[in-house]
Amino acid sequence: MTGQAGGDKGFSPKILVFSTHNISDPGIDLAGSSHMHYPPTVLVTSMPCSSGIKPEWILYAVEKGFDGVFLATDGEECAYLPDCAERTSHIAREAQELLRQKGYEPQRVRMSGICSVCAEPFTNHMKEFSEALKKLGPVRKE
Amino acid sequence: MSDRRIGVYICHCGGNISDYVDVERVREAVQNEPGVVVARTAMFTCSDATQQEIVQDIKERNLDGLVVASCSPKLHLFTFRNAARRAGLNPYQYTQVNIREQCSWTHTDDRDGATEKAIRLIRAGIARTILTEPLEPIIIDTVPKVLVAGGGIAGLRAAIGMADIGISVFLIEKSPAVGGWIGRLEKMYPHGRNGRQLIDKLVDEVKKRENITLFTNAELVEKSGNIGDFNVKIRVSGQGDKKDDITANVGSIIIATGFDSYQPGAGEYGYGIDGVITLPEFKELLDSSDGIPARNGKAIKDVVYIYCVGSRQQPDRENPNLYCSRYCCNAAVHASLLLAEKNPKSHQYHLFRDVRTYGRYELLYSQSREAGSTYLRFGEDDPPAVERCSGGKIKVTVKDLLTFGEEVEIKADIVVLVTGMVPRKNGELVDVLKLPVGRDRFFNEIHPKLRPVETVVDGVFICGACQGPKNSAESVASALAAVTQSASILKKGYVELDPLMASVNPQLCDWCDECVKVCPYSAIEKGEEQGKEVARINKTGCKGCGGCVPVCPREAIDLKGYTDAQIKSMIDGFLKETF
Ligand SMILES: Cc1cc2nc3c(=O)[nH]c(=O)nc-3n(C[C@H](O)[C@H](O)[C@H](O)COP(=O)(O)OP(=O)(O)OC[C@H]3O[C@@H](n4cnc5c(N)ncnc54)[C@H](O)[C@@H]3O)c2cc1C
């Protein structure tokens, strides 16, 4: 259904979000409790810390049909790792490199620090990313 | 296919989910997923009846996996883990899927989209559950000591409560003296009790208890460790630049650092004009005058109160305070009663938006009207104007909605801005504890009804006005709630932590030490497995962040509960076509 329409108006990009239990997930929950809207093709999965995301998972997600992957990182607030933001940027860059090697646009990976009350920033990120991915077109072109 | 036996329970949440998601369609879509043996919907999965049903299904149908699709795991993760445990299922073979905060509530405008998304989320949850294995929680012995930060009425009362349960207390107060705001007040509502004396009594009680150690001029500067076993560093400032650091080992931390009073900007309702003062300034003036209260040598006779200053601000302001500060209607009405008592000839005008003297405080409101106070109502988009005028008076002009918008002009001796509560600036404390801050910038509890004094930082509790506007009775009630929650952990003697831990596959590992280099907890060391050098995870050191997982060139490390296979199967589950 969604995501298969091949670049026409009906295309709504599938976005996988990696969030974290204690920092970004409460922010994303707050967007919901405040009834803020972003596209329902955004799917969130949550981990203890964004430094634990494997670049290979991001490639896997894109190969399997996600049009974009967003890393909602802990930034300075991470309770585990003081250099969490740098580690996650490194992971994002590696993932972009993997995508490039396989012929996918590196712009399909984005990251941003999302804090526990960042409901509005998260919503805006999702809307903007979704628009940007619409311009890129679906990851599966056929 | 899978030989697992999984039960899936999808919640209506009394309409919070089912109004926006076609719950029955979701159930039909997931009931034939591999591994699923039973799929049901329920009005409230968290209800006793449904929990009982889940327990029964697990037992009777021999389930080895559980998926609950309802609200955020912040709410009922432990509820369903316990249900699983009661039924004899390992609690880590259960997965919570959030189809409320992250689905129905964000897509109230798109029923089909939300329904399709719920299916995808649940399929991923099932896929993850198929690959779960039984895990055992990590057991940590708790230290029977607590740190209480903040020596206002909430912190003092919490310290006494903990001490009486037999738990040693370190009580730290940032300023030179304890007491907080109440320590500066004389007569308080509702019973006319004297705030200073109330605090003196509590301080006496603190002194009587040998198991309370009080530090003033003291702040928390470092924290490490986990719930049950924290190491904290307290910095005590002495004379001049002298500073002493004290370290302590505590099992839990109670935060009671209170609030600040809203400081109006220059020109806000005439603030800056001589005679325009805030509620705390007015209260101090009343408290410090024996006879008729006076200002600049002149008796105070005509008083205008402007309510909701700094509270319930318009959303289009920069960083507005949208909330009601709760205490101020009562405190202002009470102050007017005090003035009426001290100067029966006074005229008092209350310019309000809504009078929120809730509960029994309504009696104060009636009393103030009987004592001659006049109430005028202004609209939020048409606030009163305050100007200086001749003879040292202040002119206040307001359109009174109670008389259908009649313009009223009052010449006042003083104008009291009924200022609300704002969060106290406590950046360092927030940094040290990673305290969650809510939308109103006060500290945030996990759930306002169900878990009102716990935070997402395990073992750190909040109480009093640091978590939002509260009067003294409400502050003390929450302080005692924090005592109970905190003591229930410390008295049990141990806590169970999630078995969040990295694990190394010795077959794949060929000891290159990349993982060792990135672990700040020194939790990875060299071990041996069948004559081969491999990395080994040290169970007590590993915090379960997973930072070592992506750096391993052999993909030999997995984080338990978030394994490579689980994440990939969740991605597959997310993407499977829906209808
Ligand atoms: C003008 C006025 C009149 C009021 N009248 C009434 C009344 O009549 N009746 C009533 O019930 N309520 C009244 N209130 C409300 C009452 O003051 C609050 O409910 C009460 O003070 C809340 O107690 P608390 O301990 O949470 O916070 P606070 O009183 O703010 O105490 C917090 C304490 O924590 C300390 N602290 C802050 N940061 C740190 C840190 N990082 N480390 C260590 N210590 C720290 C502060 O120095 C302070 O001592 C009034 C309030 C005002 C402003």
Tab-separated table of C-alpha atoms in Angstrom, chain B residues 105-403:
chain	number	residue	atom	x	y	z
B	105	TRP	CA	-2.680	9.823	19.979
B	106	THR	CA	-0.321	11.065	17.268
B	107	HIS	CA	-2.561	10.044	14.422
B	108	THR	CA	-5.963	11.115	15.670
B	109	ASP	CA	-6.441	12.559	12.163
B	110	ASP	CA	-5.841	9.342	10.216
B	111	ARG	CA	-7.702	6.195	11.279
B	112	ASP	CA	-6.437	4.027	8.427
B	113	GLY	CA	-2.870	5.225	8.861
B	114	ALA	CA	-2.989	4.648	12.614
B	115	THR	CA	-4.532	1.193	12.212
B	116	GLU	CA	-1.913	0.142	9.681
B	117	LYS	CA	0.837	1.502	11.912
B	118	ALA	CA	-0.476	-0.363	14.960
B	119	ILE	CA	-0.337	-3.600	12.950
B	120	ARG	CA	3.253	-2.915	11.929
B	121	LEU	CA	4.303	-2.059	15.472
B	122	ILE	CA	2.717	-5.204	16.888
B	123	ARG	CA	4.227	-7.426	14.188
B	124	ALA	CA	7.646	-6.096	15.134
B	125	GLY	CA	6.846	-6.758	18.795
B	126	ILE	CA	5.898	-10.342	17.976
B	127	ALA	CA	9.055	-10.776	15.886
B	128	ARG	CA	11.166	-9.544	18.780
B	129	THR	CA	9.358	-11.796	21.247
B	130	ILE	CA	9.985	-14.899	19.121
B	131	LEU	CA	13.688	-14.358	19.695
B	132	THR	CA	13.529	-13.702	23.434
B	133	GLU	CA	15.199	-16.024	25.877
B	134	PRO	CA	14.564	-16.266	29.609
B	135	LEU	CA	16.744	-13.779	31.479
B	136	GLU	CA	17.338	-13.273	35.152
B	137	PRO	CA	17.354	-9.800	36.708
B	138	ILE	CA	20.546	-8.497	38.265
B	139	ILE	CA	20.129	-8.351	42.039
B	140	ILE	CA	21.765	-5.456	43.875
B	141	ASP	CA	21.873	-5.086	47.642
B	142	THR	CA	20.545	-1.713	48.733
B	143	VAL	CA	22.346	0.689	51.041
B	144	PRO	CA	19.957	1.730	53.853
B	145	LYS	CA	20.731	5.436	53.504
B	146	VAL	CA	19.125	8.266	51.605
B	147	LEU	CA	20.153	11.659	50.328
B	148	VAL	CA	17.515	14.389	50.595
B	149	ALA	CA	18.278	17.541	48.601
B	150	GLY	CA	16.431	20.697	49.678
B	151	GLY	CA	15.564	21.780	53.202
B	152	GLY	CA	12.165	23.365	52.672
B	153	ILE	CA	9.059	21.939	54.289
B	154	ALA	CA	9.028	19.009	51.854
B	155	GLY	CA	12.682	18.062	52.349
B	156	LEU	CA	12.554	18.442	56.138
B	157	ARG	CA	9.442	16.304	56.396
B	158	ALA	CA	10.887	13.668	54.055
B	159	ALA	CA	14.102	13.512	56.105
B	160	ILE	CA	12.171	12.958	59.338
B	161	GLY	CA	9.986	10.323	57.697
B	162	MET	CA	12.959	8.348	56.372
B	163	ALA	CA	14.802	8.607	59.677
B	164	ASP	CA	11.804	7.224	61.563
B	165	ILE	CA	11.689	4.185	59.308
B	166	GLY	CA	15.280	3.535	60.304
B	167	ILE	CA	17.074	4.816	57.250
B	168	SER	CA	20.006	7.199	57.721
B	169	VAL	CA	19.580	10.555	56.050
B	170	PHE	CA	21.957	13.070	54.530
B	171	LEU	CA	19.948	16.274	54.222
B	172	ILE	CA	21.573	18.980	52.129
B	173	GLU	CA	20.405	22.583	51.808
B	174	LYS	CA	21.919	24.933	49.270
B	175	SER	CA	21.359	28.133	51.227
B	176	PRO	CA	22.786	28.986	54.671
B	177	ALA	CA	19.536	28.022	56.455
B	178	VAL	CA	16.764	25.477	56.026
B	179	GLY	CA	13.090	26.413	55.809
B	180	GLY	CA	12.582	27.376	52.187
B	181	TRP	CA	9.736	29.789	51.475
B	182	ILE	CA	7.667	28.721	54.487
B	183	GLY	CA	10.520	29.659	56.825
B	184	ARG	CA	9.983	33.280	55.856
B	185	LEU	CA	6.202	33.390	56.338
B	186	GLU	CA	4.209	34.366	59.404
B	187	LYS	CA	0.478	33.603	59.268
B	188	MET	CA	-0.373	31.047	56.604
B	189	TYR	CA	-3.562	29.782	55.103
B	190	PRO	CA	-5.708	27.866	55.844
B	191	HIS	CA	-5.341	27.678	59.642
B	192	GLY	CA	-3.377	30.814	60.415
B	193	ARG	CA	-0.386	28.754	61.498
B	194	ASN	CA	2.913	30.609	61.663
B	195	GLY	CA	5.282	29.356	58.966
B	196	ARG	CA	8.493	30.217	60.788
B	197	GLN	CA	7.348	28.356	63.896
B	198	LEU	CA	6.290	25.387	61.818
B	199	ILE	CA	9.791	25.171	60.381
B	200	ASP	CA	11.384	25.660	63.843
B	201	LYS	CA	9.409	22.666	65.066
B	202	LEU	CA	10.540	20.525	62.163
B	203	VAL	CA	14.157	21.598	62.715
B	204	ASP	CA	13.832	20.547	66.377
B	205	GLU	CA	12.610	17.149	65.219
B	206	VAL	CA	15.547	16.878	62.814
B	207	LYS	CA	17.983	17.695	65.623
B	208	LYS	CA	16.460	15.017	67.840
B	209	ARG	CA	17.291	12.312	65.336
B	210	GLU	CA	20.816	11.054	65.371
B	211	ASN	CA	20.454	9.368	62.025
B	212	ILE	CA	19.944	12.669	60.169
B	213	THR	CA	23.053	14.588	59.120
B	214	LEU	CA	22.268	18.096	57.926
B	215	PHE	CA	24.604	20.118	55.730
B	216	THR	CA	23.755	23.717	54.877
B	217	ASN	CA	25.507	25.662	52.098
B	218	ALA	CA	25.706	22.284	50.472
B	219	GLU	CA	25.078	20.961	46.999
B	220	LEU	CA	25.205	17.660	45.176
B	221	VAL	CA	28.029	17.806	42.623
B	222	GLU	CA	28.558	14.201	41.541
B	223	LYS	CA	26.600	10.990	41.370
B	224	SER	CA	27.582	7.567	40.144
B	225	GLY	CA	26.224	4.071	40.600
B	226	ASN	CA	22.731	2.716	40.380
B	227	ILE	CA	19.499	2.538	42.303
B	228	GLY	CA	20.196	0.938	45.656
B	229	ASP	CA	23.854	1.827	45.573
B	230	PHE	CA	24.709	5.393	44.575
B	231	ASN	CA	27.939	7.196	45.355
B	232	VAL	CA	27.379	10.902	45.798
B	233	LYS	CA	29.696	13.827	46.313
B	234	ILE	CA	28.384	16.746	48.379
B	235	ARG	CA	30.175	20.088	48.186
B	236	VAL	CA	29.920	22.204	51.329
B	237	SER	CA	30.973	25.857	51.055
B	238	GLY	CA	32.654	27.272	54.096
B	239	GLN	CA	33.938	30.728	54.888
B	240	GLY	CA	35.438	32.585	51.944
B	241	ASP	CA	36.457	30.251	49.148
B	242	LYS	CA	36.808	27.241	51.380
B	243	LYS	CA	35.020	24.202	50.017
B	244	ASP	CA	34.836	20.696	51.420
B	245	ASP	CA	33.826	17.670	49.461
B	246	ILE	CA	32.064	14.891	51.320
B	247	THR	CA	31.361	11.544	49.719
B	248	ALA	CA	28.544	9.269	50.762
B	249	ASN	CA	27.017	5.980	49.740
B	250	VAL	CA	23.203	6.015	49.533
B	251	GLY	CA	20.474	3.738	48.227
B	252	SER	CA	18.122	6.428	46.968
B	253	ILE	CA	17.835	10.160	46.433
B	254	ILE	CA	14.871	12.417	47.198
B	255	ILE	CA	14.777	15.792	45.480
B	256	ALA	CA	12.823	18.558	47.236
B	257	THR	CA	14.431	21.686	45.858
B	258	GLY	CA	11.271	23.769	45.610
B	259	PHE	CA	10.309	26.666	43.387
B	260	ASP	CA	10.950	30.304	42.741
B	261	SER	CA	8.452	33.099	42.689
B	262	TYR	CA	7.717	34.611	39.279
B	263	GLN	CA	9.654	37.829	38.781
B	264	PRO	CA	7.634	40.246	36.606
B	265	GLY	CA	9.471	42.054	33.819
B	266	ALA	CA	9.884	45.843	33.908
B	267	GLY	CA	6.560	47.431	32.989
B	268	GLU	CA	4.589	44.172	33.287
B	269	TYR	CA	1.315	45.399	34.880
B	270	GLY	CA	3.177	48.541	35.886
B	271	TYR	CA	5.960	46.673	37.681
B	272	GLY	CA	8.677	49.217	38.409
B	273	ILE	CA	6.211	51.932	39.444
B	274	ASP	CA	6.629	52.709	43.142
B	275	GLY	CA	3.877	50.815	44.957
B	276	VAL	CA	3.499	47.998	42.446
B	277	ILE	CA	4.759	44.946	44.318
B	278	THR	CA	4.689	41.157	44.080
B	279	LEU	CA	2.704	38.856	46.361
B	280	PRO	CA	5.789	37.718	48.364
B	281	GLU	CA	6.754	41.385	48.852
B	282	PHE	CA	3.241	42.184	50.046
B	283	LYS	CA	3.188	39.205	52.381
B	284	GLU	CA	6.471	40.328	53.893
B	285	LEU	CA	5.056	43.814	54.356
B	286	LEU	CA	1.988	42.431	56.129
B	287	ASP	CA	4.042	40.050	58.254
B	288	SER	CA	6.443	42.788	59.361
B	289	SER	CA	3.862	45.405	60.378
B	290	ASP	CA	2.460	45.311	63.905
B	291	GLY	CA	-0.247	47.928	63.524
B	292	ILE	CA	-1.802	49.237	60.343
B	293	PRO	CA	0.430	48.295	57.403
B	294	ALA	CA	1.975	51.361	55.789
B	295	ARG	CA	4.120	52.272	52.832
B	296	ASN	CA	6.368	55.317	52.708
B	297	GLY	CA	4.825	56.354	56.044
B	298	LYS	CA	1.276	56.254	54.682
B	299	ALA	CA	-1.337	53.743	55.818
B	300	ILE	CA	-2.297	51.276	53.127
B	301	LYS	CA	-5.987	51.659	52.417
B	302	ASP	CA	-6.788	51.055	48.779
B	303	VAL	CA	-5.354	47.856	47.385
B	304	VAL	CA	-5.675	46.322	43.954
B	305	TYR	CA	-4.701	42.696	43.382
B	306	ILE	CA	-3.987	41.539	39.849
B	307	TYR	CA	-4.206	37.754	39.595
B	308	CYS	CA	-2.473	35.232	37.367
B	309	VAL	CA	0.729	37.256	36.917
B	310	GLY	CA	3.257	34.838	35.458
B	311	SER	CA	0.716	32.008	35.307
B	312	ARG	CA	-1.678	30.906	32.563
B	313	GLN	CA	0.164	33.120	30.113
B	314	GLN	CA	-0.890	33.466	26.501
B	315	PRO	CA	0.604	30.713	24.322
B	316	ASP	CA	1.987	33.204	21.815
B	317	ARG	CA	4.491	34.626	24.327
B	318	GLU	CA	8.066	33.445	24.319
B	319	ASN	CA	8.406	30.491	26.742
B	320	PRO	CA	4.983	31.057	28.280
B	321	ASN	CA	3.993	29.616	31.658
B	322	LEU	CA	0.795	27.932	30.572
B	323	TYR	CA	0.001	26.347	33.911
B	324	CYS	CA	-2.022	27.573	36.902
B	325	SER	CA	0.191	28.107	39.958
B	326	ARG	CA	-2.454	26.746	42.317
B	327	TYR	CA	-1.360	28.412	45.538
B	328	CYS	CA	-1.727	32.066	44.546
B	329	CYS	CA	-5.519	32.595	44.563
B	330	ASN	CA	-5.587	31.165	48.083
B	331	ALA	CA	-2.529	33.110	49.237
B	332	ALA	CA	-3.837	36.415	47.820
B	333	VAL	CA	-7.313	35.946	49.289
B	334	HIS	CA	-5.697	35.043	52.602
B	335	ALA	CA	-3.450	38.113	52.452
B	336	SER	CA	-6.504	40.307	51.906
B	337	LEU	CA	-8.080	38.829	55.032
B	338	LEU	CA	-4.930	39.659	56.984
B	339	LEU	CA	-5.034	43.261	55.758
B	340	ALA	CA	-8.753	43.568	56.517
B	341	GLU	CA	-7.958	42.450	60.048
B	342	LYS	CA	-5.077	44.898	60.448
B	343	ASN	CA	-6.860	47.785	58.752
B	344	PRO	CA	-10.667	47.372	58.798
B	345	LYS	CA	-10.991	50.624	56.816
B	346	SER	CA	-9.145	49.237	53.812
B	347	HIS	CA	-10.782	48.808	50.381
B	348	GLN	CA	-9.608	45.816	48.446
B	349	TYR	CA	-10.217	45.060	44.781
B	350	HIS	CA	-9.342	41.675	43.324
B	351	LEU	CA	-8.930	41.692	39.561
B	352	PHE	CA	-9.074	38.038	38.647
B	353	ARG	CA	-9.440	35.820	35.603
B	354	ASP	CA	-10.911	32.831	37.461
B	355	VAL	CA	-10.928	32.382	41.228
B	356	ARG	CA	-9.436	28.984	41.958
B	357	THR	CA	-9.863	28.700	45.691
B	358	TYR	CA	-10.510	24.980	45.349
B	359	GLY	CA	-11.852	22.636	48.006
B	360	ARG	CA	-12.219	23.990	51.484
B	361	TYR	CA	-10.259	27.133	50.552
B	362	GLU	CA	-13.570	28.299	49.085
B	363	LEU	CA	-14.389	29.302	52.670
B	364	LEU	CA	-11.520	31.815	52.617
B	365	TYR	CA	-12.998	33.330	49.483
B	366	SER	CA	-16.416	33.712	51.126
B	367	GLN	CA	-14.810	35.223	54.207
B	368	SER	CA	-12.939	37.774	52.140
B	369	ARG	CA	-16.138	38.853	50.428
B	370	GLU	CA	-17.868	39.158	53.773
B	371	ALA	CA	-14.914	41.252	54.950
B	372	GLY	CA	-15.585	43.678	52.107
B	373	SER	CA	-13.335	42.589	49.264
B	374	THR	CA	-14.647	43.373	45.776
B	375	TYR	CA	-14.023	40.947	42.917
B	376	LEU	CA	-13.799	42.129	39.308
B	377	ARG	CA	-13.165	39.835	36.402
B	378	PHE	CA	-10.959	40.694	33.447
B	379	GLY	CA	-10.507	38.863	30.170
B	380	GLU	CA	-7.147	37.360	29.294
B	381	ASP	CA	-6.967	39.401	26.099
B	382	ASP	CA	-7.904	42.638	27.855
B	383	PRO	CA	-5.646	42.923	30.910
B	384	PRO	CA	-5.890	45.832	33.366
B	385	ALA	CA	-3.733	48.914	32.721
B	386	VAL	CA	-1.575	50.269	35.548
B	387	GLU	CA	-0.315	53.876	35.528
B	388	ARG	CA	1.274	56.278	37.941
B	389	CYS	CA	-0.988	59.191	38.873
B	390	SER	CA	-0.900	62.320	40.999
B	391	GLY	CA	-0.770	62.268	44.797
B	392	GLY	CA	1.369	59.135	44.932
B	393	LYS	CA	-1.573	56.974	43.873
B	394	ILE	CA	-1.592	54.344	41.169
B	395	LYS	CA	-4.405	54.260	38.650
B	396	VAL	CA	-5.690	50.878	37.545
B	397	THR	CA	-8.192	50.653	34.704
B	398	VAL	CA	-10.048	47.438	33.999
B	399	LYS	CA	-13.037	46.245	31.992
B	400	ASP	CA	-15.139	44.210	34.405
B	401	LEU	CA	-16.695	41.216	32.684
B	402	LEU	CA	-19.077	40.677	35.614
B	403	THR	CA	-20.799	43.949	34.786
